[in-house]
PDB file of C-alpha atoms in Angstrom:
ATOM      1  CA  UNK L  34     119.540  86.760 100.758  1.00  0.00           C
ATOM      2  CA  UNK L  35     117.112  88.740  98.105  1.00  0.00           C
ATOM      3  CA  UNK L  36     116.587  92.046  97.793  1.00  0.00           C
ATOM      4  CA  UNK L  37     113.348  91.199  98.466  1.00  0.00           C
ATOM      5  CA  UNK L  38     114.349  89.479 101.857  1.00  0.00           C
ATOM      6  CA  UNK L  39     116.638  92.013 102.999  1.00  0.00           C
ATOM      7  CA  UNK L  40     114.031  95.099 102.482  1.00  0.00           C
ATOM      8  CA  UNK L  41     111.148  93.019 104.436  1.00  0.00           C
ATOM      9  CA  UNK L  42     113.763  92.453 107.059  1.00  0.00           C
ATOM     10  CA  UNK L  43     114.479  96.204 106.970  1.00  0.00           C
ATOM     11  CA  UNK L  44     110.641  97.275 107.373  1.00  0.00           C
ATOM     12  CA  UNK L  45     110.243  94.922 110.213  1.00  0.00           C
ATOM     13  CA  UNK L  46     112.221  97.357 112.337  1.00  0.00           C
ATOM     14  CA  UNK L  47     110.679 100.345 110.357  1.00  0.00           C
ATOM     15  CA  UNK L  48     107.404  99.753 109.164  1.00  0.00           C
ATOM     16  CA  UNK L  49     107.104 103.357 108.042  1.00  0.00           C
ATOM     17  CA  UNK L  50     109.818 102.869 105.581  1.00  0.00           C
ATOM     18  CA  UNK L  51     108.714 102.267 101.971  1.00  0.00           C
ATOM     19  CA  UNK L  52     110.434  99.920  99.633  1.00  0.00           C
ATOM     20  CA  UNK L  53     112.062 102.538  97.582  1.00  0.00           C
ATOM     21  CA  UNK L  54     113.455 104.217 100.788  1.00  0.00           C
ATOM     22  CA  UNK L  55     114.930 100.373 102.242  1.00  0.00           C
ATOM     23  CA  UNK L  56     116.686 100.406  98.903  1.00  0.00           C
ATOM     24  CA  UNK L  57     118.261 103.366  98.740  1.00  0.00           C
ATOM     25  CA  UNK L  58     119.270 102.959 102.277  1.00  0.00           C
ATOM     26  CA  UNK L  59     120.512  99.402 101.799  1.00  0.00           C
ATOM     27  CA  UNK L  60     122.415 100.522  98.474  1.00  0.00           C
ATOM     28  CA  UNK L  61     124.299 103.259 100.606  1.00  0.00           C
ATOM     29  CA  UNK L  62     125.252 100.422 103.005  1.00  0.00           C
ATOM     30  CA  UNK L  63     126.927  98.359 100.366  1.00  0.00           C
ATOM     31  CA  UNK L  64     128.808 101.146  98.890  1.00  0.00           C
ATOM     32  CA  UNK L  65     130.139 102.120 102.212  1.00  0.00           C
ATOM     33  CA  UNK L  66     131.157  98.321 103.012  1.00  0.00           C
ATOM     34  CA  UNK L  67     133.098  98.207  99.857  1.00  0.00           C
ATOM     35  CA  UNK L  68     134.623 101.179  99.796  1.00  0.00           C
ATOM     36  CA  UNK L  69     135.586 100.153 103.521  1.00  0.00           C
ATOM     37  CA  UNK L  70     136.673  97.106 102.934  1.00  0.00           C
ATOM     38  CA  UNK L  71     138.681  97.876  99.034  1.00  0.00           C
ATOM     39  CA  UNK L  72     136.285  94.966  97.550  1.00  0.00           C
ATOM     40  CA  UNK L  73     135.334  97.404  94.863  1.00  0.00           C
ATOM     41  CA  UNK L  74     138.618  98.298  93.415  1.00  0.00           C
ATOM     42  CA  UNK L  75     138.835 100.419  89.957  1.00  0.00           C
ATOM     43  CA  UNK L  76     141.160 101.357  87.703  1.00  0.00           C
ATOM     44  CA  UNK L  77     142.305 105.444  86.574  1.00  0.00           C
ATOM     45  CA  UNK L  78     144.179 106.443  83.405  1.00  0.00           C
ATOM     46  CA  UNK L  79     145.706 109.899  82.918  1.00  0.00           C
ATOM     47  CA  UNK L  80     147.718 111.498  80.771  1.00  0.00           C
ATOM     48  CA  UNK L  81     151.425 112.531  81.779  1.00  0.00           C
ATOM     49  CA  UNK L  82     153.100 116.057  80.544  1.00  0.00           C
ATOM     50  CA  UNK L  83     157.080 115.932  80.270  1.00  0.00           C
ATOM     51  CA  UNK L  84     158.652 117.738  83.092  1.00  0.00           C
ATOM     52  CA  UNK L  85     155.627 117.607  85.245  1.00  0.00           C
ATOM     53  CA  UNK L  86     155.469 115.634  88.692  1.00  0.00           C
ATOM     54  CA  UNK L  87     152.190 116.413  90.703  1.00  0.00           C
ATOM     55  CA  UNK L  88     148.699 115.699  89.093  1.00  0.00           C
ATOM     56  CA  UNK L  89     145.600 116.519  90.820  1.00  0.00           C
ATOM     57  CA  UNK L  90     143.983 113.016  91.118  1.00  0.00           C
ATOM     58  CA  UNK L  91     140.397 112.081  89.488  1.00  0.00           C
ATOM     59  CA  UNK L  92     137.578 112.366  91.309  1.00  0.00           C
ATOM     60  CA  UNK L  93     136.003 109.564  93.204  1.00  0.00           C
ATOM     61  CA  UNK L  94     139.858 108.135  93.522  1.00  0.00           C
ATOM     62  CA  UNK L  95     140.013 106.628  96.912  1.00  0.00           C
ATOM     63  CA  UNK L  96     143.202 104.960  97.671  1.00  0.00           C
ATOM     64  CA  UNK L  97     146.438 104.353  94.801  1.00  0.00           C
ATOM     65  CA  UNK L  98     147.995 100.964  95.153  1.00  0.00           C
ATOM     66  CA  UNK L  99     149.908 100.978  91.954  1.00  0.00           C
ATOM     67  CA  UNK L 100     151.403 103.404  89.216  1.00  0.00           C
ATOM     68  CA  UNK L 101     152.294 102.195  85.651  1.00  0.00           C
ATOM     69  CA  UNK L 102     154.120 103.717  82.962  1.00  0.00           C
ATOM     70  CA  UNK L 103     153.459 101.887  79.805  1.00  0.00           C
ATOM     71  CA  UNK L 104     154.156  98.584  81.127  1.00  0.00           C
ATOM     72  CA  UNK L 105     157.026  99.209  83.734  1.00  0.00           C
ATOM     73  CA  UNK L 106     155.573  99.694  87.350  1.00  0.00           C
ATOM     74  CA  UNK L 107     156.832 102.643  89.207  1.00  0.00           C
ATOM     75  CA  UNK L 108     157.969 102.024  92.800  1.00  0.00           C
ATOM     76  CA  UNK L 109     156.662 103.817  95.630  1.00  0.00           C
ATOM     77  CA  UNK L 110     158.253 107.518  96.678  1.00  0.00           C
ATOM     78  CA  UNK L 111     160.209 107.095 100.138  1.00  0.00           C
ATOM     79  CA  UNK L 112     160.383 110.093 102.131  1.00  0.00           C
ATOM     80  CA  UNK L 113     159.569 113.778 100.660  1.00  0.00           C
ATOM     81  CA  UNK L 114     161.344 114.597  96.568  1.00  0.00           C
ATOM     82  CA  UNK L 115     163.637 116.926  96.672  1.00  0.00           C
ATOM     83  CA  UNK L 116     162.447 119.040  93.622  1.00  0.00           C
ATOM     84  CA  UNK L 117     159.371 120.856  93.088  1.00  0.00           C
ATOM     85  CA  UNK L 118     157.599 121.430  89.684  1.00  0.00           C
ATOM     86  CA  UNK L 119     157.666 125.519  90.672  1.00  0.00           C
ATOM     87  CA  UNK L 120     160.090 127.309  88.179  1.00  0.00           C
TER      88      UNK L 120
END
């Protein structure tokens, strides 16, 4: 289906609603969808500081399936650590 196709079936329903508006509202569907579903899936790179263990995440980060350091994947945390960065 075209964009085309999808906003005439939109203003069907809502013949008030202007093309631009079906768009934007369409646009905000398929963002949703992915980010419901984890079809869109992106990649984050930080930088690590020696004796340091909690990072505040970047922004838009929605779910961490993985960690790599260099090349060696880190395996997932089980249970709570037992050491805090506070000195």
């Amino acid at each position: 289906m075209t964009a085309k196709e999808m906003v005439e079936l939109v203003q069907q329903h809502h013949p008030h609603m202007g093309e631009k508006e079906a768009i934007k509202l369409l646009n905000r569907a398929k963002d949703e969808f992915c980010e419901r579903t984890d079809i869109y899936k992106k990649t984050a790179t930080m930088s690590t500081t020696a004796d340091h263990r909690w990072y505040a995440l970047p922004a838009g980060l929605l779910k961490i399936e993985e960690v790599y350091i260099d090349d060696v994947k880190i395996a997932r945390l089980q249970g709570n650590p037992k050491i805090n960065d506070e000195s």
